PDB file of C-alpha atoms in Angstrom:
ATOM      1  CA  ARG A   1      -0.036   0.150  -0.010  1.00  0.00           C
ATOM      2  CA  LYS A   2       1.283   3.466  -0.724  1.00  0.00           C
ATOM      3  CA  GLU A   3       1.977   5.916   2.017  1.00  0.00           C
ATOM      4  CA  VAL A   4      -0.435   8.442   0.607  1.00  0.00           C
ATOM      5  CA  GLU A   5      -3.156   7.661  -1.972  1.00  0.00           C
ATOM      6  CA  GLN A   6      -5.596   9.878  -3.930  1.00  0.00           C
ATOM      7  CA  ASP A   7      -8.250   9.044  -6.583  1.00  0.00           C
ATOM      8  CA  PRO A   8      -6.437  10.897  -9.676  1.00  0.00           C
ATOM      9  CA  GLY A   9      -9.628  11.898 -11.065  1.00  0.00           C
ATOM     10  CA  PRO A  10     -10.244  13.805 -13.037  1.00  0.00           C
ATOM     11  CA  PHE A  11     -13.403  15.337 -11.364  1.00  0.00           C
ATOM     12  CA  ASN A  12     -15.311  17.499 -13.687  1.00  0.00           C
ATOM     13  CA  VAL A  13     -17.825  19.603 -12.206  1.00  0.00           C
ATOM     14  CA  PRO A  14     -19.921  22.518 -13.277  1.00  0.00           C
ATOM     15  CA  GLU A  15     -19.556  26.028 -11.407  1.00  0.00           C
ATOM     16  CA  GLY A  16     -21.260  26.155  -8.266  1.00  0.00           C
ATOM     17  CA  ALA A  17     -21.150  22.578  -7.612  1.00  0.00           C
ATOM     18  CA  THR A  18     -19.544  21.177  -4.135  1.00  0.00           C
ATOM     19  CA  VAL A  19     -16.857  18.504  -4.594  1.00  0.00           C
ATOM     20  CA  ALA A  20     -15.187  16.493  -2.222  1.00  0.00           C
ATOM     21  CA  PHE A  21     -11.760  14.826  -2.521  1.00  0.00           C
ATOM     22  CA  ASN A  22     -10.396  12.018   0.192  1.00  0.00           C
ATOM     23  CA  CYS A  23      -6.846  11.053   0.736  1.00  0.00           C
ATOM     24  CA  THR A  24      -5.728   7.844   2.700  1.00  0.00           C
ATOM     25  CA  TYR A  25      -2.438   7.449   4.620  1.00  0.00           C
ATOM     26  CA  SER A  26      -0.870   4.486   5.772  1.00  0.00           C
ATOM     27  CA  ASN A  27       1.342   5.547   8.666  1.00  0.00           C
ATOM     28  CA  SER A  28      -1.107   5.631  11.637  1.00  0.00           C
ATOM     29  CA  ALA A  29       1.656   7.463  13.464  1.00  0.00           C
ATOM     30  CA  SER A  30       1.643  10.659  11.044  1.00  0.00           C
ATOM     31  CA  GLN A  31       1.765  14.074  12.759  1.00  0.00           C
ATOM     32  CA  SER A  32       0.438  16.499  10.288  1.00  0.00           C
ATOM     33  CA  PHE A  33      -1.533  16.768   7.225  1.00  0.00           C
ATOM     34  CA  PHE A  34      -1.863  19.465   4.508  1.00  0.00           C
ATOM     35  CA  TRP A  35      -3.578  20.419   1.117  1.00  0.00           C
ATOM     36  CA  TYR A  36      -1.709  21.753  -1.612  1.00  0.00           C
ATOM     37  CA  ARG A  37      -2.608  23.172  -5.111  1.00  0.00           C
ATOM     38  CA  GLN A  38      -0.852  22.887  -8.122  1.00  0.00           C
ATOM     39  CA  ASP A  39      -1.763  24.865 -11.111  1.00  0.00           C
ATOM     40  CA  CYS A  40      -0.561  23.214 -14.625  1.00  0.00           C
ATOM     41  CA  ARG A  41       3.125  23.858 -14.949  1.00  0.00           C
ATOM     42  CA  LYS A  42       3.542  25.532 -11.692  1.00  0.00           C
ATOM     43  CA  GLU A  43       5.000  24.537  -8.272  1.00  0.00           C
ATOM     44  CA  PRO A  44       2.681  23.334  -5.383  1.00  0.00           C
ATOM     45  CA  LYS A  45       1.279  25.851  -3.009  1.00  0.00           C
ATOM     46  CA  LEU A  46       0.019  25.304   0.226  1.00  0.00           C
ATOM     47  CA  LEU A  47      -3.971  25.359   0.474  1.00  0.00           C
ATOM     48  CA  MET A  48      -4.673  24.798   3.921  1.00  0.00           C
ATOM     49  CA  SER A  49      -3.346  22.480   6.783  1.00  0.00           C
ATOM     50  CA  VAL A  50      -5.688  19.845   8.457  1.00  0.00           C
ATOM     51  CA  TYR A  51      -6.178  19.923  11.977  1.00  0.00           C
ATOM     52  CA  SER A  52      -7.628  17.145  14.184  1.00  0.00           C
ATOM     53  CA  SER A  53     -10.699  19.254  14.742  1.00  0.00           C
ATOM     54  CA  GLY A  54     -11.229  20.151  11.387  1.00  0.00           C
ATOM     55  CA  ASN A  55     -10.727  23.559   9.673  1.00  0.00           C
ATOM     56  CA  GLU A  56     -12.233  25.961   6.929  1.00  0.00           C
ATOM     57  CA  ASP A  57     -11.317  28.637   5.038  1.00  0.00           C
ATOM     58  CA  GLY A  58     -14.063  30.551   3.137  1.00  0.00           C
ATOM     59  CA  ARG A  59     -15.260  27.702   0.470  1.00  0.00           C
ATOM     60  CA  PHE A  60     -12.863  25.199   1.465  1.00  0.00           C
ATOM     61  CA  THR A  61     -13.397  22.583   4.548  1.00  0.00           C
ATOM     62  CA  ALA A  62     -10.821  20.068   5.383  1.00  0.00           C
ATOM     63  CA  GLN A  63     -11.132  17.124   7.958  1.00  0.00           C
ATOM     64  CA  LEU A  64      -8.892  14.451   9.338  1.00  0.00           C
ATOM     65  CA  ASN A  65     -10.063  11.010  10.464  1.00  0.00           C
ATOM     66  CA  ARG A  66      -7.437   9.327  12.298  1.00  0.00           C
ATOM     67  CA  ALA A  67      -9.526   6.380  13.144  1.00  0.00           C
ATOM     68  CA  SER A  68      -9.987   5.622   9.286  1.00  0.00           C
ATOM     69  CA  GLN A  69      -6.887   7.182   7.945  1.00  0.00           C
ATOM     70  CA  TYR A  70      -7.957   9.713   5.595  1.00  0.00           C
ATOM     71  CA  ILE A  71      -8.020  13.440   5.095  1.00  0.00           C
ATOM     72  CA  SER A  72     -10.799  15.037   3.019  1.00  0.00           C
ATOM     73  CA  LEU A  73     -10.989  18.650   1.262  1.00  0.00           C
ATOM     74  CA  LEU A  74     -14.456  20.022   0.532  1.00  0.00           C
ATOM     75  CA  ILE A  75     -14.759  22.741  -2.015  1.00  0.00           C
ATOM     76  CA  ARG A  76     -18.199  24.400  -1.993  1.00  0.00           C
ATOM     77  CA  ASP A  77     -19.726  26.694  -4.751  1.00  0.00           C
ATOM     78  CA  SER A  78     -16.764  25.659  -7.023  1.00  0.00           C
ATOM     79  CA  LYS A  79     -15.230  28.493  -9.517  1.00  0.00           C
ATOM     80  CA  LEU A  80     -13.812  28.370 -12.608  1.00  0.00           C
ATOM     81  CA  SER A  81     -10.320  29.309 -10.793  1.00  0.00           C
ATOM     82  CA  ASP A  82     -10.638  26.273  -8.765  1.00  0.00           C
ATOM     83  CA  SER A  83      -9.424  24.335 -11.688  1.00  0.00           C
ATOM     84  CA  ALA A  84      -6.046  22.623 -10.424  1.00  0.00           C
ATOM     85  CA  THR A  85      -4.671  19.479  -8.971  1.00  0.00           C
ATOM     86  CA  TYR A  86      -5.238  18.932  -5.382  1.00  0.00           C
ATOM     87  CA  LEU A  87      -2.370  17.447  -3.674  1.00  0.00           C
ATOM     88  CA  CYS A  88      -2.198  16.072  -0.294  1.00  0.00           C
ATOM     89  CA  ALA A  89       0.632  15.661   1.844  1.00  0.00           C
ATOM     90  CA  VAL A  90       1.350  14.149   5.128  1.00  0.00           C
ATOM     91  CA  ASN A  91       4.065  14.571   7.654  1.00  0.00           C
ATOM     92  CA  PRO A  92       5.138  10.738   8.776  1.00  0.00           C
ATOM     93  CA  GLY A  93       6.974  12.369  11.764  1.00  0.00           C
ATOM     94  CA  PHE A  94       9.685   9.661  12.147  1.00  0.00           C
ATOM     95  CA  GLY A  95      11.611  10.653  15.176  1.00  0.00           C
ATOM     96  CA  ALA A  96      11.639  13.457  17.503  1.00  0.00           C
ATOM     97  CA  GLY A  97      11.793  16.730  15.553  1.00  0.00           C
ATOM     98  CA  SER A  98      11.260  15.200  12.203  1.00  0.00           C
ATOM     99  CA  TYR A  99       9.851  16.665   9.463  1.00  0.00           C
ATOM    100  CA  GLN A 100       9.126  15.561   5.903  1.00  0.00           C
ATOM    101  CA  LEU A 101       6.264  15.554   3.553  1.00  0.00           C
ATOM    102  CA  THR A 102       5.031  12.668   1.406  1.00  0.00           C
ATOM    103  CA  PHE A 103       2.666  13.599  -0.959  1.00  0.00           C
ATOM    104  CA  GLY A 104      -0.265  11.749  -3.094  1.00  0.00           C
ATOM    105  CA  LYS A 105      -0.385  11.988  -6.858  1.00  0.00           C
ATOM    106  CA  GLY A 106      -3.066  14.497  -6.652  1.00  0.00           C
ATOM    107  CA  THR A 107      -6.612  14.778  -7.764  1.00  0.00           C
ATOM    108  CA  LYS A 108      -7.286  16.857 -11.057  1.00  0.00           C
ATOM    109  CA  LEU A 109     -10.400  19.085 -10.798  1.00  0.00           C
ATOM    110  CA  SER A 110     -11.688  20.771 -13.711  1.00  0.00           C
ATOM    111  CA  VAL A 111     -14.693  23.198 -13.409  1.00  0.00           C
ATOM    112  CA  ILE A 112     -16.870  23.657 -16.245  1.00  0.00           C
ATOM    113  CA  PRO A 113     -18.963  26.814 -17.044  1.00  0.00           C
TER     114      PRO A 113
ATOM    115  CA  ASP B   1       8.486  38.659  -1.142  1.00  0.00           C
ATOM    116  CA  ALA B   2      10.618  35.987  -0.099  1.00  0.00           C
ATOM    117  CA  ARG B   3      10.597  32.760  -2.427  1.00  0.00           C
ATOM    118  CA  VAL B   4      12.710  29.749  -3.160  1.00  0.00           C
ATOM    119  CA  THR B   5      14.713  30.113  -6.620  1.00  0.00           C
ATOM    120  CA  GLN B   6      15.691  27.404  -8.516  1.00  0.00           C
ATOM    121  CA  THR B   7      18.029  27.394 -11.683  1.00  0.00           C
ATOM    122  CA  PRO B   8      17.928  26.653 -14.338  1.00  0.00           C
ATOM    123  CA  ARG B   9      14.033  26.437 -15.070  1.00  0.00           C
ATOM    124  CA  ASP B  10      14.597  24.254 -18.363  1.00  0.00           C
ATOM    125  CA  LYS B  11      17.412  22.266 -19.160  1.00  0.00           C
ATOM    126  CA  VAL B  12      17.384  19.794 -22.199  1.00  0.00           C
ATOM    127  CA  THR B  13      20.890  17.488 -22.495  1.00  0.00           C
ATOM    128  CA  GLU B  14      21.828  14.638 -23.907  1.00  0.00           C
ATOM    129  CA  MET B  15      21.805  11.292 -22.185  1.00  0.00           C
ATOM    130  CA  GLY B  16      25.193  10.766 -20.369  1.00  0.00           C
ATOM    131  CA  GLN B  17      25.781  14.365 -19.645  1.00  0.00           C
ATOM    132  CA  GLU B  18      26.044  15.738 -16.208  1.00  0.00           C
ATOM    133  CA  VAL B  19      23.223  17.869 -14.992  1.00  0.00           C
ATOM    134  CA  THR B  20      23.316  20.341 -11.912  1.00  0.00           C
ATOM    135  CA  MET B  21      20.468  22.126 -10.581  1.00  0.00           C
ATOM    136  CA  ARG B  22      20.615  24.622  -7.919  1.00  0.00           C
ATOM    137  CA  CYS B  23      18.274  25.851  -5.312  1.00  0.00           C
ATOM    138  CA  GLN B  24      18.384  28.853  -2.909  1.00  0.00           C
ATOM    139  CA  PRO B  25      16.139  28.201  -0.051  1.00  0.00           C
ATOM    140  CA  ILE B  26      14.078  31.221   1.529  1.00  0.00           C
ATOM    141  CA  LEU B  27      16.624  32.779   3.995  1.00  0.00           C
ATOM    142  CA  GLY B  28      16.662  31.369   7.439  1.00  0.00           C
ATOM    143  CA  HIS B  29      14.550  27.896   6.122  1.00  0.00           C
ATOM    144  CA  ASN B  30      16.797  25.176   7.845  1.00  0.00           C
ATOM    145  CA  THR B  31      15.081  22.461   5.708  1.00  0.00           C
ATOM    146  CA  VAL B  32      15.447  21.606   2.552  1.00  0.00           C
ATOM    147  CA  PHE B  33      13.904  19.033   0.121  1.00  0.00           C
ATOM    148  CA  TRP B  34      14.497  18.025  -3.221  1.00  0.00           C
ATOM    149  CA  TYR B  35      11.381  16.229  -5.018  1.00  0.00           C
ATOM    150  CA  ARG B  36      10.852  14.749  -8.535  1.00  0.00           C
ATOM    151  CA  GLN B  37       7.439  14.934 -10.273  1.00  0.00           C
ATOM    152  CA  THR B  38       6.334  13.016 -13.203  1.00  0.00           C
ATOM    153  CA  MET B  39       2.886  11.927 -14.473  1.00  0.00           C
ATOM    154  CA  MET B  40       3.527   8.317 -13.447  1.00  0.00           C
ATOM    155  CA  GLN B  41       5.009   8.584 -10.360  1.00  0.00           C
ATOM    156  CA  GLY B  42       3.865  12.053  -8.897  1.00  0.00           C
ATOM    157  CA  LEU B  43       6.232  14.156  -6.251  1.00  0.00           C
ATOM    158  CA  GLU B  44       8.776  11.723  -5.091  1.00  0.00           C
ATOM    159  CA  LEU B  45      11.151  12.871  -2.184  1.00  0.00           C
ATOM    160  CA  LEU B  46      14.293  12.441  -3.304  1.00  0.00           C
ATOM    161  CA  ALA B  47      16.300  13.876  -0.347  1.00  0.00           C
ATOM    162  CA  TYR B  48      16.161  16.359   2.428  1.00  0.00           C
ATOM    163  CA  PHE B  49      18.523  18.221   4.314  1.00  0.00           C
ATOM    164  CA  ARG B  50      18.048  19.901   8.188  1.00  0.00           C
ATOM    165  CA  ASN B  51      20.853  22.380   8.866  1.00  0.00           C
ATOM    166  CA  ARG B  52      22.726  21.539   5.814  1.00  0.00           C
ATOM    167  CA  ALA B  53      23.120  17.905   7.103  1.00  0.00           C
ATOM    168  CA  PRO B  54      21.642  15.438   4.818  1.00  0.00           C
ATOM    169  CA  LEU B  55      19.008  13.465   6.838  1.00  0.00           C
ATOM    170  CA  ASP B  56      17.556  10.899   4.132  1.00  0.00           C
ATOM    171  CA  ASP B  57      18.561  10.492   0.612  1.00  0.00           C
ATOM    172  CA  SER B  58      16.898   6.912   0.510  1.00  0.00           C
ATOM    173  CA  GLY B  59      14.359   8.155  -2.527  1.00  0.00           C
ATOM    174  CA  MET B  60      17.478   8.994  -4.598  1.00  0.00           C
ATOM    175  CA  PRO B  61      19.372   6.325  -7.015  1.00  0.00           C
ATOM    176  CA  LYS B  62      22.793   6.420  -5.404  1.00  0.00           C
ATOM    177  CA  ASP B  63      24.704   5.277  -8.455  1.00  0.00           C
ATOM    178  CA  ARG B  64      23.860   8.668 -10.562  1.00  0.00           C
ATOM    179  CA  PHE B  65      22.211  11.329  -8.100  1.00  0.00           C
ATOM    180  CA  SER B  66      23.875  13.113  -5.685  1.00  0.00           C
ATOM    181  CA  ALA B  67      22.501  16.012  -3.395  1.00  0.00           C
ATOM    182  CA  GLU B  68      24.640  18.442  -1.245  1.00  0.00           C
ATOM    183  CA  MET B  69      24.495  21.861   0.534  1.00  0.00           C
ATOM    184  CA  PRO B  70      27.618  23.570   0.257  1.00  0.00           C
ATOM    185  CA  ASP B  71      26.306  26.464   2.422  1.00  0.00           C
ATOM    186  CA  ALA B  72      22.892  27.462   3.820  1.00  0.00           C
ATOM    187  CA  THR B  73      22.147  29.354   0.759  1.00  0.00           C
ATOM    188  CA  LEU B  74      22.700  26.624  -1.832  1.00  0.00           C
ATOM    189  CA  ALA B  75      21.547  23.309  -2.274  1.00  0.00           C
ATOM    190  CA  THR B  76      22.408  21.277  -5.362  1.00  0.00           C
ATOM    191  CA  LEU B  77      21.329  18.200  -7.148  1.00  0.00           C
ATOM    192  CA  LYS B  78      23.666  16.628  -9.486  1.00  0.00           C
ATOM    193  CA  ILE B  79      22.829  13.589 -12.108  1.00  0.00           C
ATOM    194  CA  GLN B  80      25.941  12.035 -13.905  1.00  0.00           C
ATOM    195  CA  PRO B  81      25.634  10.297 -16.036  1.00  0.00           C
ATOM    196  CA  SER B  82      21.999  11.504 -16.990  1.00  0.00           C
ATOM    197  CA  GLU B  83      19.618   8.970 -18.711  1.00  0.00           C
ATOM    198  CA  PRO B  84      16.277   9.751 -20.578  1.00  0.00           C
ATOM    199  CA  ARG B  85      14.254   8.164 -17.487  1.00  0.00           C
ATOM    200  CA  ASP B  86      15.467  11.183 -15.557  1.00  0.00           C
ATOM    201  CA  SER B  87      13.178  13.675 -17.531  1.00  0.00           C
ATOM    202  CA  ALA B  88      11.045  15.153 -14.904  1.00  0.00           C
ATOM    203  CA  VAL B  89      10.285  18.311 -13.002  1.00  0.00           C
ATOM    204  CA  TYR B  90      12.714  18.604 -10.195  1.00  0.00           C
ATOM    205  CA  PHE B  91      11.254  20.996  -7.272  1.00  0.00           C
ATOM    206  CA  CYS B  92      13.317  22.255  -4.401  1.00  0.00           C
ATOM    207  CA  ALA B  93      11.321  23.420  -1.140  1.00  0.00           C
ATOM    208  CA  SER B  94      12.343  24.882   1.962  1.00  0.00           C
ATOM    209  CA  VAL B  95      10.586  24.949   5.489  1.00  0.00           C
ATOM    210  CA  GLU B  96      11.566  26.714   8.638  1.00  0.00           C
ATOM    211  CA  GLN B  97      10.711  23.964  11.020  1.00  0.00           C
ATOM    212  CA  GLY B  98       9.365  24.592  14.370  1.00  0.00           C
ATOM    213  CA  ALA B  99       8.303  27.988  13.431  1.00  0.00           C
ATOM    214  CA  SER B 100       6.086  27.356  10.366  1.00  0.00           C
ATOM    215  CA  THR B 101       4.908  23.806   8.691  1.00  0.00           C
ATOM    216  CA  GLU B 102       4.332  25.216   5.340  1.00  0.00           C
ATOM    217  CA  ALA B 103       6.813  24.086   2.895  1.00  0.00           C
ATOM    218  CA  PHE B 104       7.554  26.664   0.218  1.00  0.00           C
ATOM    219  CA  PHE B 105       8.310  25.260  -3.383  1.00  0.00           C
ATOM    220  CA  GLY B 106      10.334  26.571  -6.203  1.00  0.00           C
ATOM    221  CA  GLN B 107       9.357  26.991  -9.644  1.00  0.00           C
ATOM    222  CA  GLY B 108      11.186  23.949 -10.396  1.00  0.00           C
ATOM    223  CA  THR B 109      13.575  22.847 -13.126  1.00  0.00           C
ATOM    224  CA  ARG B 110      12.028  20.815 -16.032  1.00  0.00           C
ATOM    225  CA  LEU B 111      14.882  18.305 -16.981  1.00  0.00           C
ATOM    226  CA  THR B 112      14.400  16.699 -20.277  1.00  0.00           C
ATOM    227  CA  VAL B 113      17.316  13.991 -21.273  1.00  0.00           C
ATOM    228  CA  VAL B 114      17.147  12.922 -25.066  1.00  0.00           C
TER     229      VAL B 114
END
Protein backbone atom coordinates (compact mmCIF):
# COMPACT_ATOMS: atom_id res chain seq x y z
CA ARG A 1 0.00 0.00 0.00
CA LYS A 2 1.40 3.40 -0.97
CA GLU A 3 2.00 5.84 1.86
CA VAL A 4 -0.43 8.42 0.57
CA GLU A 5 -3.16 7.65 -1.95
CA GLN A 6 -5.59 9.84 -3.82
CA ASP A 7 -8.16 9.31 -6.54
CA PRO A 8 -6.46 10.86 -9.59
CA GLY A 9 -9.74 11.99 -11.12
CA PRO A 10 -10.33 13.98 -13.17
CA PHE A 11 -13.31 15.44 -11.40
CA ASN A 12 -15.31 17.50 -13.89
CA VAL A 13 -17.90 19.59 -12.08
CA PRO A 14 -20.12 22.53 -13.07
CA GLU A 15 -19.63 25.94 -11.56
CA GLY A 16 -21.37 26.24 -8.23
CA ALA A 17 -21.15 22.54 -7.44
CA THR A 18 -19.76 21.06 -4.26
CA VAL A 19 -16.91 18.60 -4.68
CA ALA A 20 -15.05 16.47 -2.17
CA PHE A 21 -11.70 14.74 -2.33
CA ASN A 22 -10.36 12.07 -0.03
CA CYS A 23 -6.82 11.04 0.68
CA THR A 24 -5.75 7.97 2.65
CA TYR A 25 -2.44 7.51 4.44
CA SER A 26 -0.80 4.33 5.66
CA ASN A 27 1.27 5.47 8.64
CA SER A 28 -0.97 5.71 11.67
CA ALA A 29 1.70 7.72 13.51
CA SER A 30 1.60 10.55 10.97
CA GLN A 31 1.57 13.88 12.70
CA SER A 32 0.50 16.60 10.33
CA PHE A 33 -1.52 16.87 7.17
CA PHE A 34 -1.92 19.38 4.39
CA TRP A 35 -3.67 20.14 1.15
CA TYR A 36 -1.63 21.75 -1.60
CA ARG A 37 -2.88 23.17 -4.86
CA GLN A 38 -0.87 22.88 -8.07
CA ASP A 39 -1.75 24.74 -11.24
CA CYS A 40 -0.61 23.46 -14.60
CA ARG A 41 3.15 23.81 -15.03
CA LYS A 42 3.48 25.55 -11.67
CA GLU A 43 4.81 24.60 -8.27
CA PRO A 44 2.60 23.26 -5.48
CA LYS A 45 1.34 25.88 -3.05
CA LEU A 46 -0.16 25.32 0.37
CA LEU A 47 -3.94 25.54 0.32
CA MET A 48 -4.57 24.67 3.94
CA SER A 49 -3.33 22.65 6.85
CA VAL A 50 -5.62 19.96 8.25
CA TYR A 51 -6.25 19.96 11.97
CA SER A 52 -7.76 17.23 14.11
CA SER A 53 -10.80 19.36 14.82
CA GLY A 54 -11.30 20.17 11.16
CA ASN A 55 -10.87 23.60 9.70
CA GLU A 56 -12.58 25.89 7.26
CA ASP A 57 -11.32 28.68 5.08
CA GLY A 58 -14.05 30.33 3.09
CA ARG A 59 -15.41 27.80 0.62
CA PHE A 60 -12.85 25.17 1.63
CA THR A 61 -13.22 22.71 4.48
CA ALA A 62 -10.59 20.16 5.49
CA GLN A 63 -11.14 17.28 7.85
CA LEU A 64 -9.02 14.55 9.39
CA ASN A 65 -10.24 11.11 10.35
CA ARG A 66 -7.44 9.43 12.29
CA ALA A 67 -9.39 6.26 12.99
CA SER A 68 -9.85 5.58 9.28
CA GLN A 69 -6.60 7.29 8.30
CA TYR A 70 -7.92 9.71 5.75
CA ILE A 71 -8.17 13.41 5.18
CA SER A 72 -10.74 15.17 3.08
CA LEU A 73 -11.15 18.45 1.26
CA LEU A 74 -14.55 19.91 0.50
CA ILE A 75 -14.97 22.75 -1.95
CA ARG A 76 -18.32 24.51 -1.97
CA ASP A 77 -19.67 26.75 -4.72
CA SER A 78 -16.91 25.77 -7.15
CA LYS A 79 -15.38 28.53 -9.26
CA LEU A 80 -13.64 28.24 -12.60
CA SER A 81 -10.49 29.39 -10.82
CA ASP A 82 -10.60 26.30 -8.59
CA SER A 83 -9.53 24.18 -11.57
CA ALA A 84 -6.18 22.69 -10.57
CA THR A 85 -4.63 19.55 -9.16
CA TYR A 86 -5.06 19.09 -5.42
CA LEU A 87 -2.29 17.25 -3.59
CA CYS A 88 -2.54 15.90 -0.11
CA ALA A 89 0.63 15.78 1.94
CA VAL A 90 1.45 13.93 5.13
CA ASN A 91 4.28 14.39 7.56
CA PRO A 92 5.08 10.88 8.80
CA GLY A 93 6.88 12.34 11.79
CA PHE A 94 9.63 9.77 12.04
CA GLY A 95 11.57 10.56 15.18
CA ALA A 96 11.58 13.61 17.38
CA GLY A 97 11.63 16.81 15.44
CA SER A 98 11.35 15.02 12.14
CA TYR A 99 9.66 16.82 9.33
CA GLN A 100 9.30 15.51 5.83
CA LEU A 101 6.38 15.59 3.46
CA THR A 102 5.05 12.66 1.49
CA PHE A 103 2.61 13.62 -1.25
CA GLY A 104 -0.21 11.83 -2.97
CA LYS A 105 -0.24 11.89 -6.75
CA GLY A 106 -2.95 14.51 -6.77
CA THR A 107 -6.56 14.79 -7.83
CA LYS A 108 -7.30 16.85 -10.91
CA LEU A 109 -10.32 19.13 -10.74
CA SER A 110 -11.88 20.84 -13.72
CA VAL A 111 -14.70 23.28 -13.06
CA ILE A 112 -16.83 23.71 -16.16
CA PRO A 113 -18.83 26.83 -17.03
CA ASP B 1 8.55 38.63 -1.16
CA ALA B 2 10.64 35.66 0.04
CA ARG B 3 10.74 32.75 -2.33
CA VAL B 4 12.68 29.62 -3.18
CA THR B 5 14.74 30.14 -6.32
CA GLN B 6 15.69 27.33 -8.65
CA THR B 7 17.97 27.38 -11.67
CA PRO B 8 17.83 26.56 -14.47
CA ARG B 9 14.09 26.65 -15.16
CA ASP B 10 14.45 24.40 -18.16
CA LYS B 11 17.23 22.08 -19.20
CA VAL B 12 17.55 19.89 -22.26
CA THR B 13 20.56 17.64 -22.33
CA GLU B 14 21.84 14.57 -24.07
CA MET B 15 21.99 11.20 -22.41
CA GLY B 16 25.23 10.70 -20.55
CA GLN B 17 25.79 14.36 -19.76
CA GLU B 18 26.07 15.74 -16.25
CA VAL B 19 23.22 17.90 -15.03
CA THR B 20 23.40 20.23 -12.04
CA MET B 21 20.32 21.86 -10.59
CA ARG B 22 20.55 24.62 -8.00
CA CYS B 23 18.26 25.85 -5.30
CA GLN B 24 18.38 28.89 -3.06
CA PRO B 25 16.07 28.28 -0.10
CA ILE B 26 14.26 31.07 1.71
CA LEU B 27 16.64 32.83 4.07
CA GLY B 28 16.32 31.38 7.53
CA HIS B 29 14.72 28.12 6.43
CA ASN B 30 16.71 25.23 7.86
CA THR B 31 15.11 22.30 6.06
CA VAL B 32 15.44 21.76 2.31
CA PHE B 33 13.79 19.08 0.19
CA TRP B 34 14.39 17.83 -3.33
CA TYR B 35 11.39 16.31 -5.10
CA ARG B 36 10.94 14.85 -8.56
CA GLN B 37 7.56 15.01 -10.27
CA THR B 38 6.40 12.85 -13.17
CA MET B 39 2.96 12.04 -14.48
CA MET B 40 3.35 8.41 -13.51
CA GLN B 41 4.85 8.73 -10.05
CA GLY B 42 3.70 12.13 -8.88
CA LEU B 43 5.89 13.99 -6.39
CA GLU B 44 8.65 11.76 -5.06
CA LEU B 45 10.94 12.82 -2.26
CA LEU B 46 14.54 12.35 -3.35
CA ALA B 47 16.47 13.83 -0.44
CA TYR B 48 16.27 16.33 2.33
CA PHE B 49 18.58 18.33 4.55
CA ARG B 50 18.26 19.95 7.93
CA ASN B 51 20.79 22.57 8.94
CA ARG B 52 22.73 21.51 5.81
CA ALA B 53 23.11 17.92 7.02
CA PRO B 54 21.61 15.22 4.80
CA LEU B 55 18.88 13.42 6.74
CA ASP B 56 17.39 11.11 4.18
CA ASP B 57 18.35 10.39 0.60
CA SER B 58 16.77 6.97 0.37
CA GLY B 59 14.52 8.11 -2.46
CA MET B 60 17.46 8.94 -4.67
CA PRO B 61 19.26 6.55 -7.05
CA LYS B 62 22.70 6.66 -5.46
CA ASP B 63 24.66 5.48 -8.45
CA ARG B 64 23.95 8.59 -10.50
CA PHE B 65 22.34 11.18 -8.23
CA SER B 66 24.00 13.27 -5.54
CA ALA B 67 22.66 16.08 -3.39
CA GLU B 68 24.65 18.58 -1.37
CA MET B 69 24.29 21.79 0.57
CA PRO B 70 27.63 23.54 0.37
CA ASP B 71 26.22 26.43 2.41
CA ALA B 72 22.93 27.57 3.90
CA THR B 73 21.99 29.50 0.78
CA LEU B 74 22.61 26.81 -1.82
CA ALA B 75 21.44 23.25 -2.38
CA THR B 76 22.49 21.28 -5.44
CA LEU B 77 21.23 18.14 -7.13
CA LYS B 78 23.51 16.46 -9.65
CA ILE B 79 22.83 13.67 -12.08
CA GLN B 80 25.80 12.00 -13.70
CA PRO B 81 25.38 10.40 -16.15
CA SER B 82 21.86 11.49 -17.06
CA GLU B 83 19.40 9.08 -18.69
CA PRO B 84 16.12 9.65 -20.56
CA ARG B 85 14.17 8.21 -17.60
CA ASP B 86 15.45 11.13 -15.50
CA SER B 87 13.25 13.48 -17.52
CA ALA B 88 10.94 15.13 -15.00
CA VAL B 89 10.33 18.35 -13.12
CA TYR B 90 12.62 18.69 -10.12
CA PHE B 91 11.36 20.82 -7.27
CA CYS B 92 13.21 22.21 -4.32
CA ALA B 93 11.23 23.19 -1.23
CA SER B 94 12.23 24.77 2.06
CA VAL B 95 10.62 25.06 5.46
CA GLU B 96 11.49 26.83 8.68
CA GLN B 97 10.87 23.90 10.93
CA GLY B 98 9.54 24.77 14.33
CA ALA B 99 8.17 28.13 13.28
CA SER B 100 5.96 27.11 10.40
CA THR B 101 4.99 23.84 8.85
CA GLU B 102 4.34 25.27 5.41
CA ALA B 103 6.82 24.08 2.81
CA PHE B 104 7.52 26.64 0.09
CA PHE B 105 8.37 25.30 -3.35
CA GLY B 106 10.58 26.75 -6.02
CA GLN B 107 9.27 26.97 -9.56
CA GLY B 108 11.06 23.80 -10.52
CA THR B 109 13.60 22.71 -13.12
CA ARG B 110 12.04 20.96 -16.11
CA LEU B 111 14.65 18.44 -17.24
CA THR B 112 14.52 16.68 -20.58
CA VAL B 113 17.16 14.08 -21.35
CA VAL B 114 17.27 13.05 -25.00
